[in-house]
Amino acid sequence: MSPEVAAAIWSGGFTVLGTVLGTTVTLIITNINNNKLLKAQNEHQLKTFNEQRKQQAETLQAEHNHQKELSIIQHSLDKRTEVILEFRKLLEESMGILNYFHSEKADFERRKMLKARYKNPNAAPLIKEDIDEESISLENMNNMFDHALQQIGPIEDKLIPLETSFNLLSVYLDKEEELLISKVVKEVESLTHLIINGLRNYKEIGDPTNPYVQMFVHISDPYVPRLKKLQDEVKKVRNITKKYVYVHKLEK
């Protein structure tokens, strides 16, 4: 082989080797860059994923807290409604007994028990002022008092629960509302005690001719005016309590 040919072969070999090495280096650099890019992409994706998970967790926690707050508010509203309705129930039951005691039906029952004669029996209507006091026997008077106590007596079991219920209700009231309802509760108690104590007192006195005996038939003063005033105040209480029960409807 001539020196020229050998030199050419060696030169070509080095050229091929250089090309191979250059290509290899280029591939290595490209792979390194690709790996760096892939790593950067993975890190970015991981960071994005973590941020999304964090946001989702925060959103879920916020929703949980919101639902918890709504649950607490709803429980509070339910409790308030329960307290208001219990108070209304006791008040309406108490007023029902007082109203019945002052009704014509209840009054007629008491008059039948008293069996009093009237100076003008043909008058229409019959009035208390025409009753012949001497015609009232002790037995009939006591029967009338006993029957009257049966009519009004059930309200005594309502008074303490009514007072207790009002104390619970007062937490939800403003000062003006609390004052008004407090007066109504006290008037229910006061009128009840006035009637019941009067019945028991005059029965104990045992005098059929006592003019106060006739206060409980053809019933009027002082009971009826106080009852009518109380009824007007109870209407105000109904409006106040209705506002708290149906607050969402009233706001629309």
Coordinates of C-alpha atoms in Angstrom, one line a residue:
M1 CA 0.0 0.0 0.0
S2 CA 1.4 3.3 -1.0
P3 CA 1.9 6.0 1.6
E4 CA -0.7 8.2 -0.1
V5 CA -3.3 5.5 0.1
A6 CA -2.5 4.8 3.7
A7 CA -2.7 8.5 4.5
A8 CA -6.0 8.7 2.8
I9 CA -7.4 5.7 4.7
W10 CA -6.2 7.1 8.0
S11 CA -7.6 10.5 7.1
G12 CA -11.0 9.0 6.3
G13 CA -11.0 7.0 9.4
F14 CA -10.4 10.0 11.6
T15 CA -13.1 11.8 9.7
V16 CA -15.6 9.0 10.4
L17 CA -14.5 8.7 13.9
G18 CA -14.8 12.5 14.4
T19 CA -18.2 12.4 12.9
V20 CA -19.3 9.5 15.1
L21 CA -17.9 11.2 18.2
G22 CA -19.5 14.5 17.2
T23 CA -22.9 12.8 16.8
T24 CA -22.5 10.9 20.0
V25 CA -21.6 14.1 21.9
T26 CA -24.5 15.9 20.3
L27 CA -26.9 13.0 21.3
I28 CA -25.5 13.1 24.9
I29 CA -26.0 16.8 25.1
T30 CA -29.5 16.6 23.6
N31 CA -30.4 13.8 26.1
I32 CA -29.0 15.9 28.9
N33 CA -31.1 18.9 27.8
N34 CA -34.1 16.7 27.3
N35 CA -33.7 15.2 30.7
K36 CA -33.4 18.7 32.2
L37 CA -36.5 19.8 30.3
L38 CA -38.4 16.7 31.4
K39 CA -37.3 17.2 34.9
A40 CA -38.4 20.8 34.8
Q41 CA -41.7 19.8 33.3
N42 CA -42.2 17.1 36.0
E43 CA -41.3 19.6 38.7
H44 CA -43.7 22.1 37.3
Q45 CA -46.5 19.5 37.0
L46 CA -45.9 18.3 40.5
K47 CA -45.9 21.9 41.8
T48 CA -49.1 22.6 39.9
F49 CA -50.7 19.4 41.2
N50 CA -49.7 20.2 44.8
E51 CA -51.1 23.7 44.4
Q52 CA -54.4 22.3 43.0
R53 CA -54.6 19.8 45.8
K54 CA -53.9 22.6 48.3
Q55 CA -56.6 24.7 46.7
Q56 CA -59.1 21.8 46.7
A57 CA -58.3 21.1 50.3
E58 CA -58.8 24.7 51.3
T59 CA -62.0 24.8 49.3
L60 CA -63.3 21.7 50.9
Q61 CA -62.3 23.0 54.4
A62 CA -64.1 26.3 53.6
E63 CA -67.2 24.5 52.5
H64 CA -67.0 22.3 55.6
N65 CA -66.7 25.4 57.8
H66 CA -69.6 27.0 55.9
Q67 CA -71.8 24.0 56.3
K68 CA -70.9 23.8 60.0
E69 CA -71.8 27.5 60.4
L70 CA -75.1 26.9 58.6
S71 CA -75.8 23.9 60.8
I72 CA -75.1 25.9 64.0
I73 CA -77.3 28.7 62.7
Q74 CA -80.1 26.3 61.8
H75 CA -79.9 24.6 65.2
S76 CA -80.1 28.0 66.8
L77 CA -83.1 28.9 64.7
D78 CA -84.8 25.5 65.4
K79 CA -84.2 26.0 69.2
R80 CA -85.6 29.5 69.1
T81 CA -88.7 28.3 67.2
E82 CA -89.1 25.5 69.7
V83 CA -89.0 27.9 72.6
I84 CA -91.4 30.4 71.0
L85 CA -93.9 27.7 70.1
E86 CA -93.8 26.3 73.6
F87 CA -94.4 29.7 75.1
R88 CA -97.3 30.4 72.6
K89 CA -98.8 27.0 73.4
L90 CA -98.8 27.7 77.2
L91 CA -100.1 31.3 76.7
E92 CA -102.9 30.2 74.4
E93 CA -103.9 27.4 76.7
S94 CA -103.9 29.8 79.7
M95 CA -106.0 32.4 77.7
G96 CA -108.3 29.6 76.6
I97 CA -109.1 28.8 80.2
L98 CA -109.6 32.5 81.2
N99 CA -111.7 33.1 78.1
Y100 CA -113.9 30.1 78.8
F101 CA -114.4 31.1 82.4
H102 CA -115.7 34.5 81.2
S103 CA -117.9 33.0 78.5
E104 CA -121.7 32.9 78.6
K105 CA -121.6 29.1 78.7
A106 CA -119.4 28.9 81.8
D107 CA -121.4 31.7 83.4
F108 CA -124.7 29.9 82.7
E109 CA -123.3 26.8 84.4
R110 CA -122.4 28.8 87.5
R111 CA -125.9 30.4 87.6
K112 CA -127.5 26.9 87.4
M113 CA -125.4 25.8 90.4
L114 CA -126.2 28.9 92.4
K115 CA -130.0 28.4 91.8
A116 CA -130.8 32.0 92.8
R117 CA -134.2 33.5 92.4
Y118 CA -134.7 36.8 90.6
K119 CA -136.9 39.7 91.7
N120 CA -138.0 40.0 88.1
P121 CA -137.7 36.5 86.7
N122 CA -139.4 37.5 83.4
A123 CA -136.8 40.1 82.6
A124 CA -134.7 39.6 79.5
P125 CA -131.9 39.4 80.0
L126 CA -131.6 38.5 83.6
I127 CA -129.2 40.6 85.5
K128 CA -127.1 40.3 88.7
E129 CA -128.8 43.2 90.4
D130 CA -132.1 41.4 90.4
I131 CA -130.8 38.4 92.3
D132 CA -132.6 37.8 95.6
E133 CA -129.7 37.3 98.0
E134 CA -131.9 35.6 100.5
S135 CA -132.8 32.9 98.0
I136 CA -129.1 31.6 97.9
S137 CA -128.5 28.7 100.1
L138 CA -125.1 27.8 101.6
E139 CA -125.1 24.5 99.8
N140 CA -125.9 26.1 96.4
M141 CA -123.3 28.8 96.9
N142 CA -120.6 26.2 97.7
N143 CA -121.6 24.1 94.7
M144 CA -121.3 27.2 92.5
F145 CA -117.9 28.0 93.9
D146 CA -116.7 24.4 93.5
H147 CA -117.9 24.4 89.9
A148 CA -116.2 27.7 89.2
L149 CA -112.9 26.4 90.7
Q150 CA -113.2 23.4 88.4
Q151 CA -113.6 25.8 85.4
I152 CA -110.6 28.0 86.3
G153 CA -108.5 25.5 88.2
P154 CA -106.6 23.9 85.3
I155 CA -104.8 27.3 84.7
E156 CA -102.9 26.9 87.9
D157 CA -100.8 24.1 86.4
K158 CA -99.9 26.5 83.5
L159 CA -98.6 29.4 85.5
I160 CA -95.1 28.1 86.5
P161 CA -94.4 26.6 83.0
L162 CA -95.6 29.8 81.4
E163 CA -93.2 31.9 83.6
T164 CA -90.3 29.4 82.9
S165 CA -91.1 29.5 79.2
F166 CA -91.0 33.3 79.1
N167 CA -87.6 33.3 80.8
L168 CA -86.3 31.1 78.1
L169 CA -88.0 33.2 75.4
S170 CA -86.7 36.5 76.8
V171 CA -83.2 35.6 75.5
Y172 CA -84.4 36.3 71.9
L173 CA -86.3 39.5 72.6
D174 CA -85.3 43.1 72.6
K175 CA -86.0 45.2 75.7
E176 CA -89.3 46.6 74.5
E177 CA -90.7 43.2 73.5
E178 CA -89.5 41.6 76.7
L179 CA -91.2 44.3 78.8
L180 CA -94.5 43.9 76.9
I181 CA -94.6 40.1 77.1
S182 CA -93.5 40.1 80.7
K183 CA -96.5 42.3 81.6
V184 CA -98.8 39.9 79.8
V185 CA -97.4 37.0 81.7
K186 CA -97.8 38.8 85.0
E187 CA -101.3 39.9 84.1
V188 CA -102.3 36.3 83.3
E189 CA -101.0 35.3 86.7
S190 CA -102.6 38.3 88.5
L191 CA -106.1 37.9 87.0
T192 CA -105.9 34.1 87.7
H193 CA -105.0 34.7 91.3
L194 CA -107.7 37.4 91.7
I195 CA -110.4 35.0 90.5
I196 CA -109.2 31.8 92.3
N197 CA -108.4 33.6 95.5
G198 CA -111.8 35.3 95.4
L199 CA -113.6 32.0 94.9
R200 CA -111.7 30.3 97.8
N201 CA -112.0 33.3 100.1
Y202 CA -115.7 33.9 99.7
K203 CA -116.4 30.1 100.0
E204 CA -114.4 30.1 103.3
I205 CA -116.4 33.1 104.6
G206 CA -119.5 31.1 104.0
D207 CA -122.1 33.9 103.7
P208 CA -124.5 33.4 100.8
T209 CA -125.8 37.0 101.3
N210 CA -122.4 38.5 100.8
P211 CA -122.7 40.6 97.6
Y212 CA -119.3 39.5 96.4
V213 CA -120.7 36.0 95.9
Q214 CA -122.6 37.4 93.0
M215 CA -119.5 38.7 91.3
F216 CA -119.0 35.3 89.7
V217 CA -122.4 35.1 88.0
H218 CA -123.4 37.5 85.2
I219 CA -119.7 38.1 85.4
S220 CA -118.5 41.7 84.7
D221 CA -116.5 44.0 86.8
P222 CA -113.7 43.8 87.7
Y223 CA -112.9 40.7 85.7
V224 CA -114.3 41.4 82.2
P225 CA -112.5 44.8 81.6
R226 CA -109.2 43.3 82.7
L227 CA -109.7 40.3 80.5
K228 CA -110.5 42.5 77.5
K229 CA -107.4 44.6 78.0
L230 CA -105.3 41.4 78.4
Q231 CA -106.8 40.0 75.2
D232 CA -105.6 43.2 73.4
E233 CA -102.1 42.7 74.8
V234 CA -102.0 39.1 73.8
K235 CA -102.7 40.0 70.2
K236 CA -99.5 42.1 70.3
V237 CA -97.6 39.2 71.7
R238 CA -98.8 36.9 68.9
N239 CA -97.5 39.4 66.3
I240 CA -94.1 39.6 68.1
T241 CA -93.7 35.8 68.3
K242 CA -94.9 35.3 64.8
K243 CA -92.2 37.6 63.5
Y244 CA -89.5 35.3 65.1
V245 CA -91.0 32.1 63.8
Y246 CA -91.6 33.2 60.3
V247 CA -88.7 35.7 60.0
H248 CA -87.6 34.4 56.5
K249 CA -91.1 34.7 55.1
L250 CA -91.6 38.2 56.5
E251 CA -88.3 39.4 55.0
K252 CA -89.4 38.5 51.4

